[in-house]
Amino acid sequence: MAKVLYVHAKGGPPVGYALDRVASRAAVHLLALSELPAGVAERAEGLCASVVRGAAGTDDLVELITSRAREVGADAVVTFSEYAVVAVAEASERLGLRGAGPTAALARDKRLMRATWERRGIAQPRFRTVTTLRQLEAAAAELSGPLLLKSAWSAGSTAHQIIEGPEDVAGAWARSHAVMTESARLGYAELHVAGAGEDFIVEEIVTGCAEEWFEGSGWGDYVSVEGVVVQGVFRPVCLSGRMPTVAPFTERAGITPAAIGGAAQDRVVELARRAVEALGLRDCGTHTEIKLGADGRMWVIETAARFGGAMTVPQIEEVFGLDMIALFTEQLLGGSPDWPSRALTPADADGAAGSLVVLAVDGAGAPWPDRHVWDSASVLRSAPVGAGSTLSVVGESSLPDGTPVPVYDPAAGANTMAGLCLLSAERPQAVVRDFTALVDAMPRILPVHVPQGVAV
């Protein structure tokens, strides 16, 4: 039986879900660079041929991965974490195995990514790379505000800061650095590149226009094109839609499929194809975010050499019956899996699915007036979802019940989430409707947090 070294780190689809599907195609040897979620560790011991806990802070992560792969005789090395993509790609190159290839860093470092697209004339927001406060000040004077400062190596909208004018520059710079330091402490940071927390880009904020792209209301003004690169050829799978982000640009919900018409979807997919193929990737998943503007305008925001995180992949499996992780594992092992011949559309879907990140803000982004504690049973019992909808809580990606819900921090993004909910519905617009109602109801559903020692 073929052997796969699975490199686990924070981010990506739930590791329990992914492990099951990799194991359906090969014997799995797990190298855990981050702590396994509660409930997964014991199951992994029974599912995997071996489990080794590595040191994420090792000086040579590529050598660690390469050595372990050789020890177990791995026929492929896989990761679904943003933070380990580059290291796994480089290890696969050393081992002569299929992988994202030598240009994987172009799909990870936003500075390299944007520079590549700029040379190819691919539509994107105007930007500058910055590594010092003085450079940020100069960039802010050159670009048209408002601007968005973001880490070149971040994920999950962490360290994002909006700069309205010169007076905001110093504070934004200090805050973004502080958030990257905290993210690294929590394990949400690049594992391979030393000093990655010091690299930033600043970009102009382009104006979206969701109503010109979606028939229903409540949609965000950008989508992601989910796909895969097979021996250097981009293969689109489908589009995922969003609800509007929480300021500055923290994702609240992802919905599969995106309810966009065929001609419009074709245009979006073609832009994603140009963006992905410009990076020269070889064998990897892809997740490409595209901003949708007025009069048909579009801008590529970023792409990644891995599948979409959170519940994007499980949602695709639910509505399209496509096990992307199993297919990709087969691809890395030298097979020729049956990827879709074109991007799938809402007409191809069996219903719709969405995932909602629970943040302590209302539908308009205003903070909840009171602190609450996370309680999955209360959410499942009282969620105002439609008769044709089914709601569940993703325990692996949620806080333990009884934990105080973090105060939402705009700079920390998804690091301040309390829980993750998964919804199945009859159509995409029903997911938007139910999630809109659930966001509004959440402060009424969750118990109020009473600090220890305070009388009720």
Coordinates of C-alpha atoms in Angstrom, one line a residue:
M1 CA 0.0 0.0 0.0
A2 CA 1.2 3.5 -0.8
K3 CA 2.5 5.6 2.1
V4 CA 1.8 9.3 2.6
L5 CA 3.5 11.6 5.1
Y6 CA 0.8 14.0 6.3
V7 CA 2.3 17.3 7.8
H8 CA -0.2 18.9 10.1
A9 CA -0.1 22.5 11.2
K10 CA -2.7 25.1 12.1
G11 CA -5.3 26.1 9.5
G12 CA -6.8 24.3 6.5
P13 CA -9.8 21.9 6.7
P14 CA -10.4 20.1 10.0
V15 CA -7.5 17.7 10.4
G16 CA -9.9 14.8 11.5
Y17 CA -11.8 15.2 8.3
A18 CA -8.7 15.4 6.1
L19 CA -6.9 12.5 7.8
D20 CA -9.9 10.1 7.1
R21 CA -9.8 11.0 3.4
V22 CA -6.0 10.7 3.0
A23 CA -6.2 7.3 4.8
S24 CA -8.8 6.2 2.2
R25 CA -6.0 6.2 -0.4
A26 CA -2.8 5.4 1.5
A27 CA -1.2 4.4 4.8
V28 CA -0.7 7.7 6.7
H29 CA 2.3 8.7 8.7
L30 CA 1.4 11.9 10.6
L31 CA 4.0 14.6 11.4
A32 CA 2.3 17.0 13.7
L33 CA 3.9 20.4 13.9
S34 CA 1.0 21.8 15.8
E35 CA -1.0 20.3 18.7
L36 CA -3.8 18.1 17.4
P37 CA -7.3 19.3 18.4
A38 CA -9.1 17.7 21.3
G39 CA -10.6 14.4 20.2
V40 CA -8.4 14.0 17.2
A41 CA -5.2 12.9 18.8
E42 CA -6.6 9.5 20.1
R43 CA -8.3 8.8 16.7
A44 CA -5.1 9.6 14.9
E45 CA -3.1 7.1 16.9
G46 CA -5.5 4.4 15.7
L47 CA -5.9 5.6 12.1
C48 CA -2.2 6.4 11.3
A49 CA 0.7 4.0 10.8
S50 CA 2.8 6.4 12.9
V51 CA 2.4 9.7 14.7
V52 CA 5.4 11.9 15.4
R53 CA 5.2 15.3 17.0
G54 CA 7.7 17.6 15.4
A55 CA 9.2 20.9 16.5
A56 CA 7.5 23.7 14.5
G57 CA 10.3 26.1 15.5
T58 CA 13.1 23.9 14.2
D59 CA 15.9 25.6 12.3
D60 CA 15.5 23.5 9.2
L61 CA 11.8 22.4 8.8
V62 CA 12.5 21.1 5.3
E63 CA 15.1 18.8 6.6
L64 CA 12.8 17.6 9.3
I65 CA 10.1 16.8 6.8
T66 CA 12.5 15.2 4.3
S67 CA 14.1 13.0 6.9
R68 CA 10.8 11.8 8.3
A69 CA 9.6 11.1 4.7
R70 CA 12.6 9.0 4.1
E71 CA 12.3 7.1 7.4
V72 CA 8.8 6.0 6.6
G73 CA 9.4 5.5 2.8
A74 CA 6.7 8.0 1.9
D75 CA 5.5 8.0 -1.7
A76 CA 4.0 11.5 -1.2
V77 CA 4.1 14.4 1.3
V78 CA 0.9 16.4 1.9
T79 CA -0.2 19.3 4.0
F80 CA -3.4 21.4 4.0
S81 CA -2.0 24.2 6.2
E82 CA -1.0 27.6 4.7
Y83 CA 1.9 27.8 7.2
A84 CA 3.6 24.6 6.0
V85 CA 2.9 24.8 2.2
V86 CA 6.3 26.1 1.3
A87 CA 8.3 23.7 3.5
V88 CA 6.4 20.7 2.2
A89 CA 6.9 21.9 -1.4
E90 CA 10.6 22.2 -0.9
A91 CA 10.8 18.8 0.8
S92 CA 8.9 17.2 -2.0
E93 CA 11.4 18.7 -4.5
R94 CA 14.3 17.2 -2.5
L95 CA 12.6 13.8 -2.4
G96 CA 11.7 13.8 -6.1
L97 CA 8.0 13.6 -5.3
R98 CA 5.0 15.4 -6.8
G99 CA 4.3 18.7 -5.1
A100 CA 3.6 22.4 -5.6
G101 CA 7.0 22.8 -7.1
P102 CA 9.9 25.3 -6.8
T103 CA 7.7 28.4 -7.2
A104 CA 5.4 27.6 -4.2
A105 CA 6.6 30.7 -2.4
L106 CA 5.0 32.8 -5.1
A107 CA 1.6 31.6 -3.8
R108 CA 2.5 32.3 -0.2
D109 CA 4.5 35.5 0.0
K110 CA 2.1 38.2 -1.1
R111 CA 5.0 40.5 -2.1
L112 CA 6.3 37.9 -4.7
M113 CA 2.7 37.0 -5.7
R114 CA 1.7 40.6 -6.5
A115 CA 5.0 41.4 -8.3
T116 CA 4.5 38.4 -10.5
W117 CA 0.9 39.5 -11.4
E118 CA 2.0 43.0 -12.0
R119 CA 4.5 41.9 -14.6
R120 CA 1.8 39.8 -16.3
G121 CA -0.7 42.7 -16.3
I122 CA -3.2 40.8 -14.2
A123 CA -5.8 43.1 -12.6
Q124 CA -5.2 43.7 -8.9
P125 CA -5.2 46.6 -6.4
R126 CA -2.2 48.9 -6.6
F127 CA 0.3 48.0 -3.8
R128 CA 3.7 48.6 -2.3
T129 CA 5.9 46.2 -0.4
V130 CA 7.0 47.6 3.0
T131 CA 9.4 46.3 5.7
T132 CA 9.9 49.5 7.7
L133 CA 7.7 52.3 9.0
R134 CA 9.5 54.8 6.8
Q135 CA 8.7 52.7 3.7
L136 CA 5.0 52.5 4.8
E137 CA 5.0 56.3 5.2
A138 CA 6.4 56.7 1.7
A139 CA 3.9 54.2 0.2
A140 CA 1.0 55.9 1.9
A141 CA 2.0 59.1 0.2
E142 CA 2.1 57.5 -3.2
L143 CA -1.1 55.4 -3.1
S144 CA -4.6 56.6 -3.0
G145 CA -6.4 56.0 0.3
P146 CA -8.0 54.4 2.1
L147 CA -5.3 51.7 2.3
L148 CA -5.0 48.2 3.7
L149 CA -1.9 47.1 5.5
K150 CA -1.5 43.3 5.6
S151 CA 1.3 40.9 6.5
A152 CA 2.9 39.3 3.5
W153 CA 2.7 35.9 5.2
S154 CA -0.6 36.1 7.2
A155 CA -3.8 34.1 6.7
G156 CA -7.3 34.5 8.1
S157 CA -7.3 38.3 7.8
T158 CA -4.9 38.6 10.8
A159 CA -2.8 41.8 11.1
H160 CA -5.0 43.8 8.7
Q161 CA -5.1 47.5 9.4
I162 CA -7.0 50.2 7.5
I163 CA -5.1 53.5 7.0
E164 CA -7.4 56.4 6.3
G165 CA -4.7 59.1 6.3
P166 CA -1.1 59.9 7.4
E167 CA -2.1 60.1 11.0
D168 CA -3.0 56.4 11.0
V169 CA 0.3 55.1 9.6
A170 CA 2.4 54.7 12.8
G171 CA -0.4 53.1 14.8
A172 CA -1.3 50.7 12.0
W173 CA 2.4 49.6 11.7
A174 CA 2.7 49.0 15.5
R175 CA -0.6 47.2 15.7
S176 CA 0.1 44.9 12.8
H177 CA 3.5 43.9 14.2
A178 CA 1.9 43.2 17.6
V179 CA -0.7 41.0 16.1
M180 CA 1.8 39.0 14.1
T181 CA 3.8 38.4 17.2
E182 CA 0.7 37.1 19.0
S183 CA -0.3 35.0 16.0
A184 CA 3.1 33.3 16.1
R185 CA 2.6 32.5 19.8
L186 CA -0.7 30.9 19.0
G187 CA 0.8 28.9 16.1
Y188 CA -0.8 30.9 13.3
A189 CA 2.4 31.9 11.5
E190 CA 4.7 30.8 8.7
L191 CA 6.8 27.9 9.9
H192 CA 9.6 27.9 7.4
V193 CA 10.7 31.5 6.7
A194 CA 12.5 33.2 9.5
G195 CA 11.4 36.8 10.1
A196 CA 8.3 36.4 8.0
G197 CA 6.4 38.5 10.6
E198 CA 8.4 41.6 9.5
D199 CA 7.2 41.5 5.8
F200 CA 4.2 43.5 4.8
I201 CA 2.4 45.0 1.8
V202 CA 0.0 48.0 1.7
E203 CA -2.6 48.2 -1.0
E204 CA -5.4 50.5 -2.2
I205 CA -8.9 49.3 -1.2
V206 CA -10.9 48.7 -4.4
T207 CA -14.7 49.1 -4.2
G208 CA -16.8 46.0 -4.7
C209 CA -20.4 45.8 -5.9
A210 CA -22.1 42.5 -5.0
E211 CA -25.5 43.5 -6.2
E212 CA -24.3 43.5 -9.8
W213 CA -23.1 39.9 -9.5
F214 CA -25.7 38.1 -7.3
E215 CA -29.5 38.0 -7.7
G216 CA -30.3 37.8 -4.0
S217 CA -29.2 40.1 -1.2
G218 CA -26.8 39.5 1.7
W219 CA -23.8 38.4 -0.4
G220 CA -20.3 39.8 0.0
D221 CA -18.5 41.5 -2.9
Y222 CA -15.9 38.8 -3.5
V223 CA -15.7 35.1 -4.3
S224 CA -13.0 32.4 -4.2
V225 CA -12.3 30.0 -7.1
E226 CA -11.5 26.6 -5.7
G227 CA -9.4 24.4 -7.9
V228 CA -6.3 22.3 -8.3
V229 CA -3.1 22.3 -10.5
V230 CA -2.4 19.0 -12.2
Q231 CA 1.1 18.8 -13.6
G232 CA 1.1 22.5 -14.2
V233 CA -2.4 22.8 -15.6
F234 CA -5.1 24.7 -13.6
R235 CA -8.3 22.8 -13.1
P236 CA -11.1 24.9 -11.6
V237 CA -13.6 23.1 -9.4
C238 CA -16.2 25.6 -8.3
L239 CA -16.8 29.1 -6.9
S240 CA -17.5 29.8 -3.2
G241 CA -19.4 32.9 -2.2
R242 CA -19.2 35.0 1.0
M243 CA -21.3 37.1 3.2
P244 CA -20.0 40.7 3.8
T245 CA -16.8 40.8 5.8
V246 CA -16.5 42.2 9.3
A247 CA -14.3 45.4 9.4
P248 CA -11.6 45.6 8.3
F249 CA -11.9 42.4 6.1
T250 CA -12.5 39.4 8.4
E251 CA -14.4 36.6 6.7
R252 CA -17.7 35.8 8.4
A253 CA -19.1 33.1 6.2
G254 CA -18.3 31.0 3.2
I255 CA -21.1 29.5 1.0
T256 CA -20.9 26.7 -1.6
P257 CA -21.8 27.2 -4.4
A258 CA -21.7 30.9 -5.1
A259 CA -24.9 31.9 -6.8
I260 CA -23.4 33.6 -9.8
G261 CA -24.7 33.1 -13.4
G262 CA -22.8 31.1 -16.0
A263 CA -21.4 33.8 -18.1
A264 CA -20.2 35.8 -15.1
Q265 CA -18.7 32.7 -13.5
D266 CA -16.8 31.9 -16.7
R267 CA -15.2 35.4 -16.6
V268 CA -14.2 34.9 -12.9
V269 CA -12.7 31.5 -13.6
E270 CA -10.7 32.8 -16.5
L271 CA -9.2 35.6 -14.3
A272 CA -8.4 32.9 -11.7
R273 CA -6.8 30.8 -14.3
R274 CA -4.5 33.6 -15.4
A275 CA -3.5 34.4 -11.9
V276 CA -2.7 30.8 -10.9
E277 CA -0.9 29.8 -14.1
A278 CA 1.3 33.0 -13.8
L279 CA 2.8 31.5 -10.6
G280 CA 4.1 28.3 -12.3
L281 CA 2.7 25.8 -9.8
R282 CA 3.0 22.1 -10.5
D283 CA 0.7 19.9 -8.3
C284 CA -1.3 21.5 -5.5
G285 CA -4.7 22.7 -4.5
T286 CA -5.6 26.3 -5.2
H287 CA -7.8 28.9 -3.5
T288 CA -8.0 32.2 -5.4
E289 CA -9.9 35.2 -4.0
I290 CA -11.4 37.7 -6.5
K291 CA -13.0 41.1 -5.7
L292 CA -16.2 41.8 -7.8
G293 CA -16.7 45.4 -8.8
A294 CA -19.2 47.5 -10.7
D295 CA -19.6 47.3 -14.5
G296 CA -18.0 43.8 -14.6
R297 CA -14.6 44.9 -13.1
M298 CA -12.6 42.3 -11.1
W299 CA -9.4 42.3 -9.2
V300 CA -7.4 39.3 -7.9
I301 CA -6.7 39.7 -4.2
E302 CA -4.6 36.6 -3.6
T303 CA -4.2 32.9 -4.2
A304 CA -2.8 30.0 -2.3
A305 CA -1.2 26.7 -3.2
R306 CA -3.6 24.7 -1.1
F307 CA -7.3 24.2 -0.7
G308 CA -9.6 26.7 1.0
G309 CA -9.6 26.5 4.8
A310 CA -12.3 26.1 7.4
M311 CA -15.1 24.0 5.9
T312 CA -14.7 24.9 2.2
V313 CA -13.6 21.4 1.2
P314 CA -16.3 19.5 3.3
Q315 CA -18.9 21.9 1.7
I316 CA -17.7 21.0 -1.8
E317 CA -18.0 17.3 -0.9
E318 CA -21.5 17.7 0.5
V319 CA -23.0 19.6 -2.4
F320 CA -21.0 18.3 -5.4
G321 CA -20.1 14.8 -4.1
L322 CA -16.4 15.5 -4.8
D323 CA -13.8 14.3 -2.3
M324 CA -11.1 16.8 -3.1
I325 CA -8.6 15.5 -0.5
A326 CA -8.9 11.9 -1.6
L327 CA -8.5 12.9 -5.3
F328 CA -5.5 15.1 -4.5
T329 CA -3.9 12.3 -2.5
E330 CA -4.3 10.0 -5.5
Q331 CA -2.8 12.7 -7.7
L332 CA 0.3 13.1 -5.5
L333 CA 0.8 9.3 -5.6
G334 CA 1.1 9.5 -9.4
G335 CA -2.5 8.7 -10.3
S336 CA -4.9 10.4 -12.7
P337 CA -8.0 11.3 -10.6
D338 CA -11.2 12.3 -12.3
W339 CA -11.3 16.1 -11.6
P340 CA -14.2 18.0 -13.1
S341 CA -13.7 19.0 -16.8
R342 CA -15.0 22.5 -16.0
A343 CA -15.9 24.6 -13.0
L344 CA -19.1 23.3 -11.4
T345 CA -22.1 25.6 -11.1
P346 CA -25.2 25.9 -8.9
A347 CA -27.0 23.8 -11.5
D348 CA -24.6 20.9 -10.8
A349 CA -25.1 21.2 -7.0
D350 CA -27.3 19.1 -4.7
G351 CA -28.4 21.9 -2.4
A352 CA -26.0 24.3 -0.7
A353 CA -23.8 24.4 2.3
G354 CA -22.1 27.2 4.3
S355 CA -19.9 27.7 7.3
L356 CA -20.2 30.6 9.7
V357 CA -17.5 32.0 11.9
V358 CA -19.0 33.2 15.2
L359 CA -17.5 36.6 16.2
A360 CA -18.7 38.9 18.9
V361 CA -20.2 41.4 16.5
D362 CA -23.7 41.9 15.1
G363 CA -24.6 42.0 11.4
A364 CA -23.4 45.6 11.0
G365 CA -20.1 44.8 12.7
A366 CA -20.9 46.5 16.0
P367 CA -19.6 44.7 19.2
W368 CA -22.0 42.8 21.3
P369 CA -23.1 45.0 24.3
D370 CA -22.5 42.1 26.7
R371 CA -19.9 39.3 27.1
H372 CA -21.2 35.8 26.5
V373 CA -19.9 32.2 26.8
W374 CA -19.8 29.7 24.0
D375 CA -22.3 26.9 24.3
S376 CA -22.9 24.7 21.3
A377 CA -26.0 23.1 22.7
S378 CA -27.7 26.5 23.0
V379 CA -26.8 27.3 19.4
L380 CA -28.2 24.0 18.0
R381 CA -31.3 24.3 20.2
S382 CA -32.3 27.9 19.4
A383 CA -30.8 28.8 16.0
P384 CA -33.4 30.4 13.8
V385 CA -32.8 28.4 10.6
G386 CA -35.4 27.5 8.0
A387 CA -37.4 24.2 7.9
G388 CA -35.2 22.9 5.0
S389 CA -31.9 23.6 6.7
T390 CA -29.7 21.6 9.0
L391 CA -27.2 23.2 11.4
S392 CA -24.2 21.6 13.2
V393 CA -21.3 22.9 15.2
V394 CA -17.7 22.0 14.1
G395 CA -16.3 21.1 17.5
E396 CA -12.7 20.8 16.3
S397 CA -12.8 24.4 15.2
S398 CA -14.8 25.8 18.2
L399 CA -14.0 26.8 21.7
P400 CA -14.9 24.4 24.5
D401 CA -18.4 24.9 25.8
G402 CA -18.4 27.4 28.7
T403 CA -15.4 29.4 27.4
P404 CA -16.0 33.2 27.3
V405 CA -16.4 34.5 23.7
P406 CA -13.4 36.7 22.9
V407 CA -14.0 40.4 22.3
Y408 CA -13.7 40.9 18.6
D409 CA -10.3 42.5 17.6
P410 CA -10.3 43.9 14.1
A411 CA -6.6 43.4 13.8
A412 CA -6.6 39.8 15.0
G413 CA -9.3 38.7 12.6
A414 CA -10.3 35.1 12.9
N415 CA -8.0 34.6 15.9
T416 CA -10.9 36.0 18.0
M417 CA -13.6 33.5 16.7
A418 CA -15.7 31.6 19.2
G419 CA -17.1 28.8 17.1
L420 CA -17.7 27.5 13.6
C421 CA -21.2 26.5 12.4
L422 CA -22.0 24.4 9.4
L423 CA -25.3 24.7 7.6
S424 CA -26.9 22.6 4.9
A425 CA -29.8 24.1 2.9
E426 CA -31.8 23.7 -0.3
R427 CA -30.1 26.6 -2.1
P428 CA -27.4 29.1 -1.6
Q429 CA -29.7 32.0 -0.9
A430 CA -31.2 30.0 2.0
V431 CA -27.8 29.7 3.5
V432 CA -27.4 33.5 3.4
R433 CA -30.8 34.0 4.9
D434 CA -30.2 31.6 7.8
F435 CA -26.8 32.9 8.6
T436 CA -28.0 36.5 8.6
A437 CA -30.7 35.5 11.1
L438 CA -28.2 33.5 13.2
V439 CA -25.8 36.4 13.4
D440 CA -28.5 38.7 14.7
A441 CA -29.8 36.0 17.2
M442 CA -26.4 34.8 18.6
P443 CA -26.3 37.3 21.5
R444 CA -29.7 36.2 22.6
I445 CA -28.9 32.5 22.2
L446 CA -25.6 32.3 24.0
P447 CA -25.5 32.6 27.9
V448 CA -24.2 35.8 29.4
H449 CA -20.7 35.6 30.8
V450 CA -20.7 36.1 34.6
P451 CA -17.1 36.8 35.8
Q452 CA -16.0 34.6 38.6
G453 CA -16.9 36.0 42.0
V454 CA -19.7 38.2 40.7
A455 CA -23.2 37.5 42.2
V456 CA -26.0 36.7 39.8

